[in-house]
């Protein structure tokens, strides 16, 4: 997982509530177990017309938001089914940070597990950030994870809270497997000792 320290990027405004995981990545694209290749289908029903052509009214089809790395929306982002493909699709599109007043719990957890930072801010602040985002490429936000602030285009800072452990994992670029591998030496030593003492019990070898 890539480290997340400081991100300065274009933010895309999507002023909608209750965007569920099926809107983020429709069920018909869930056949894959790979994390790559889903970005082209992110928000598929909103990005594309029935004939497969782009919907020019959708924000991510407009410049400069085609390369947005921050998404600002409204309440209950990621509701619906618990599919982890939703953050996979966002990340593959290029989104590293989502800002909203609230998130569905499982979606929130899955974001952190995949290196996406979900930031919960009051609705009025989200509205202000959306208005600034509509100024286009000249209106970039800076998300500073270490300092836990969003720096607005005019230099004003908006503080946000992140669980200390999750913040550290983002800064170090560690997912669940990465956390486990931090203890590789201790795990290997334990398994070697157990294998000698109880050779009939299957043991783990980290390779």
Coordinates of C-alpha atoms in Angstrom, one line a residue:
X1 CA 0.0 0.0 0.0
X2 CA 1.4 3.4 -1.0
X3 CA 2.2 5.8 1.8
X4 CA -0.2 8.7 2.4
X5 CA 1.6 11.7 3.8
X6 CA 0.7 14.9 2.0
X7 CA -1.6 15.1 -1.0
X8 CA -2.1 18.3 -3.1
X9 CA -4.6 17.6 -5.8
X10 CA -7.8 18.7 -7.7
X11 CA -11.0 17.9 -5.8
X12 CA -14.1 16.8 -7.6
X13 CA -17.5 18.1 -6.2
X14 CA -20.3 15.5 -6.2
X15 CA -23.1 17.0 -4.2
X16 CA -25.2 13.9 -3.6
X17 CA -26.3 11.9 -0.6
X18 CA -26.5 8.2 0.0
X19 CA -24.2 7.2 -2.8
X20 CA -24.2 3.5 -2.4
X21 CA -21.5 1.0 -3.3
X22 CA -23.5 -0.2 -6.3
X23 CA -23.3 3.3 -7.7
X24 CA -19.5 3.4 -7.0
X25 CA -19.0 0.0 -8.7
X26 CA -22.0 -1.9 -10.2
X27 CA -22.5 -5.5 -9.3
X28 CA -21.8 -6.8 -12.8
X29 CA -18.2 -5.8 -12.4
X30 CA -17.5 -7.7 -9.2
X31 CA -16.3 -10.9 -10.9
X32 CA -12.7 -10.0 -10.6
X33 CA -10.6 -10.5 -7.4
X34 CA -7.9 -8.0 -8.7
X35 CA -7.7 -4.5 -7.4
X36 CA -6.7 -3.1 -10.7
X37 CA -8.8 -2.4 -13.8
X38 CA -11.9 -1.3 -11.9
X39 CA -11.3 2.5 -12.2
X40 CA -12.8 2.7 -15.7
X41 CA -16.1 1.4 -14.2
X42 CA -16.2 3.6 -11.2
X43 CA -19.6 5.4 -11.1
X44 CA -20.4 3.5 -14.3
X45 CA -24.1 4.3 -14.3
X46 CA -23.4 8.0 -13.7
X47 CA -20.4 8.3 -16.0
X48 CA -21.8 6.6 -19.1
X49 CA -25.0 6.8 -21.1
X50 CA -26.9 3.6 -22.0
X51 CA -25.1 3.4 -25.4
X52 CA -21.7 3.4 -23.6
X53 CA -20.7 7.0 -24.4
X54 CA -19.6 9.4 -21.7
X55 CA -22.2 11.5 -19.9
X56 CA -20.7 15.0 -20.3
X57 CA -22.7 16.3 -17.3
X58 CA -21.0 14.0 -14.9
X59 CA -18.2 15.7 -13.0
X60 CA -15.5 13.0 -13.5
X61 CA -16.0 13.3 -17.2
X62 CA -15.1 17.0 -17.1
X63 CA -11.8 18.8 -17.0
X64 CA -9.9 19.1 -14.7
X65 CA -11.8 16.5 -12.6
X66 CA -10.8 13.6 -14.8
X67 CA -7.6 13.5 -12.8
X68 CA -9.2 14.3 -9.4
X69 CA -7.6 12.6 -6.5
X70 CA -10.0 14.0 -3.9
X71 CA -13.8 13.5 -4.0
X72 CA -16.2 15.7 -2.0
X73 CA -19.7 14.5 -1.5
X74 CA -22.6 14.5 1.1
X75 CA -23.9 12.2 3.8
X76 CA -23.7 8.4 4.0
X77 CA -21.1 7.8 1.3
X78 CA -20.6 4.1 0.6
X79 CA -23.9 2.8 2.0
X80 CA -25.5 -0.4 0.7
X81 CA -23.6 -3.7 0.3
X82 CA -20.2 -4.2 1.9
X83 CA -18.2 -4.8 -1.3
X84 CA -14.5 -4.0 -1.0
X85 CA -14.5 -3.4 -4.8
X86 CA -15.9 0.1 -4.1
X87 CA -12.7 1.5 -2.7
X88 CA -10.7 -0.6 -5.2
X89 CA -12.5 1.2 -8.0
X90 CA -12.0 4.6 -6.5
X91 CA -8.3 4.0 -5.9
X92 CA -7.8 2.6 -9.4
X93 CA -9.5 5.7 -10.8
X94 CA -7.0 7.8 -8.8
X95 CA -9.0 8.9 -5.7
X96 CA -6.9 8.9 -2.5
X97 CA -9.2 10.9 -0.3
X98 CA -13.0 11.2 0.1
X99 CA -14.6 14.0 2.1
X100 CA -18.2 13.8 3.3
X101 CA -20.2 14.5 6.5
X102 CA -20.6 10.8 7.1
X103 CA -19.7 7.4 5.7
X104 CA -21.1 3.9 6.0
X105 CA -19.1 2.0 8.6
X106 CA -17.9 -0.9 6.4
X107 CA -17.0 1.4 3.5
X108 CA -15.1 3.6 5.9
X109 CA -13.1 0.7 7.2
X110 CA -12.4 -0.6 3.7
X111 CA -11.1 2.8 2.6
X112 CA -8.5 2.7 5.3
X113 CA -7.5 -0.9 4.5
X114 CA -6.8 0.2 0.9
X115 CA -5.0 3.4 1.5
X116 CA -7.9 5.8 0.9
X117 CA -8.4 8.5 3.6
X118 CA -12.1 9.2 4.5
X119 CA -12.5 12.6 6.2
X120 CA -15.7 13.4 7.9
X121 CA -16.5 17.1 8.1
X122 CA -19.6 19.1 8.9
X123 CA -22.0 19.5 5.9
X124 CA -21.5 23.2 5.7
X125 CA -17.8 22.8 5.4
X126 CA -18.2 20.2 2.7
X127 CA -20.4 22.6 0.8
X128 CA -17.8 25.3 1.1
X129 CA -15.1 23.0 -0.2
X130 CA -17.3 22.0 -3.1
X131 CA -17.8 25.6 -4.1
X132 CA -14.1 26.1 -4.1
X133 CA -13.6 22.9 -6.1
X134 CA -15.9 24.2 -8.8
X135 CA -13.2 26.8 -9.6
X136 CA -11.4 24.0 -11.4
X137 CA -7.6 23.4 -11.6
X138 CA -6.7 26.6 -9.9
X139 CA -8.5 25.4 -6.7
X140 CA -6.4 22.6 -5.2
X141 CA -6.7 21.2 -1.8
X142 CA -3.8 19.9 0.3
X143 CA -4.5 17.0 2.7
X144 CA -1.8 16.8 5.4
X145 CA -2.2 13.5 7.2
X146 CA 0.6 14.1 9.7
X147 CA -0.8 17.5 10.8
X148 CA -4.5 16.4 10.3
X149 CA -5.5 19.5 8.3
X150 CA -6.9 20.3 4.9
X151 CA -5.3 23.4 3.5
X152 CA -7.8 25.4 1.3
X153 CA -6.8 27.4 -1.8
X154 CA -6.6 30.6 0.3
X155 CA -4.3 29.0 2.9
X156 CA -6.9 28.5 5.6
X157 CA -6.7 25.2 7.4
X158 CA -9.6 22.8 8.2
X159 CA -8.7 20.4 10.9
X160 CA -9.9 16.8 10.9
X161 CA -9.6 13.8 13.1
X162 CA -8.2 10.3 12.3
X163 CA -7.8 7.4 14.6
X164 CA -4.1 7.4 15.7
X165 CA -3.4 3.9 14.6
X166 CA -5.1 4.3 11.2
X167 CA -3.2 7.6 10.8
X168 CA 0.1 5.9 11.4
X169 CA -0.7 3.0 9.1
X170 CA -1.5 5.5 6.3
X171 CA 1.7 7.4 6.9
X172 CA 3.7 4.1 6.8
X173 CA 1.7 2.6 3.9
X174 CA 0.8 -0.5 5.9
X175 CA -2.3 -2.7 5.2
X176 CA -3.3 -5.7 7.3
X177 CA -0.6 -7.9 5.7
X178 CA 2.0 -5.2 6.1
X179 CA 1.2 -4.9 9.8
X180 CA 1.6 -8.7 10.2
X181 CA 4.9 -8.7 8.4
X182 CA 6.3 -6.1 10.9
X183 CA 6.3 -9.1 13.3
X184 CA 7.8 -11.6 10.8
X185 CA 10.9 -12.4 12.9
X186 CA 8.9 -13.0 16.0
X187 CA 6.3 -15.2 14.2
X188 CA 9.0 -17.2 12.5
X189 CA 10.8 -17.8 15.7
X190 CA 7.6 -18.9 17.5
X191 CA 6.7 -21.3 14.6
X192 CA 10.2 -22.8 14.6
X193 CA 10.1 -23.5 18.3
X194 CA 6.6 -24.9 18.1
X195 CA 7.6 -27.2 15.1
X196 CA 10.4 -28.6 17.2
X197 CA 8.2 -29.1 20.3
X198 CA 5.1 -30.4 18.5
X199 CA 6.2 -31.6 15.0
X200 CA 2.8 -33.2 14.3
X201 CA 1.1 -29.8 14.3
X202 CA 1.1 -27.8 11.0
X203 CA 3.1 -24.6 11.4
X204 CA 3.4 -21.3 9.5
X205 CA 6.4 -20.3 7.4
X206 CA 6.6 -16.7 6.2
X207 CA 8.4 -16.6 2.9

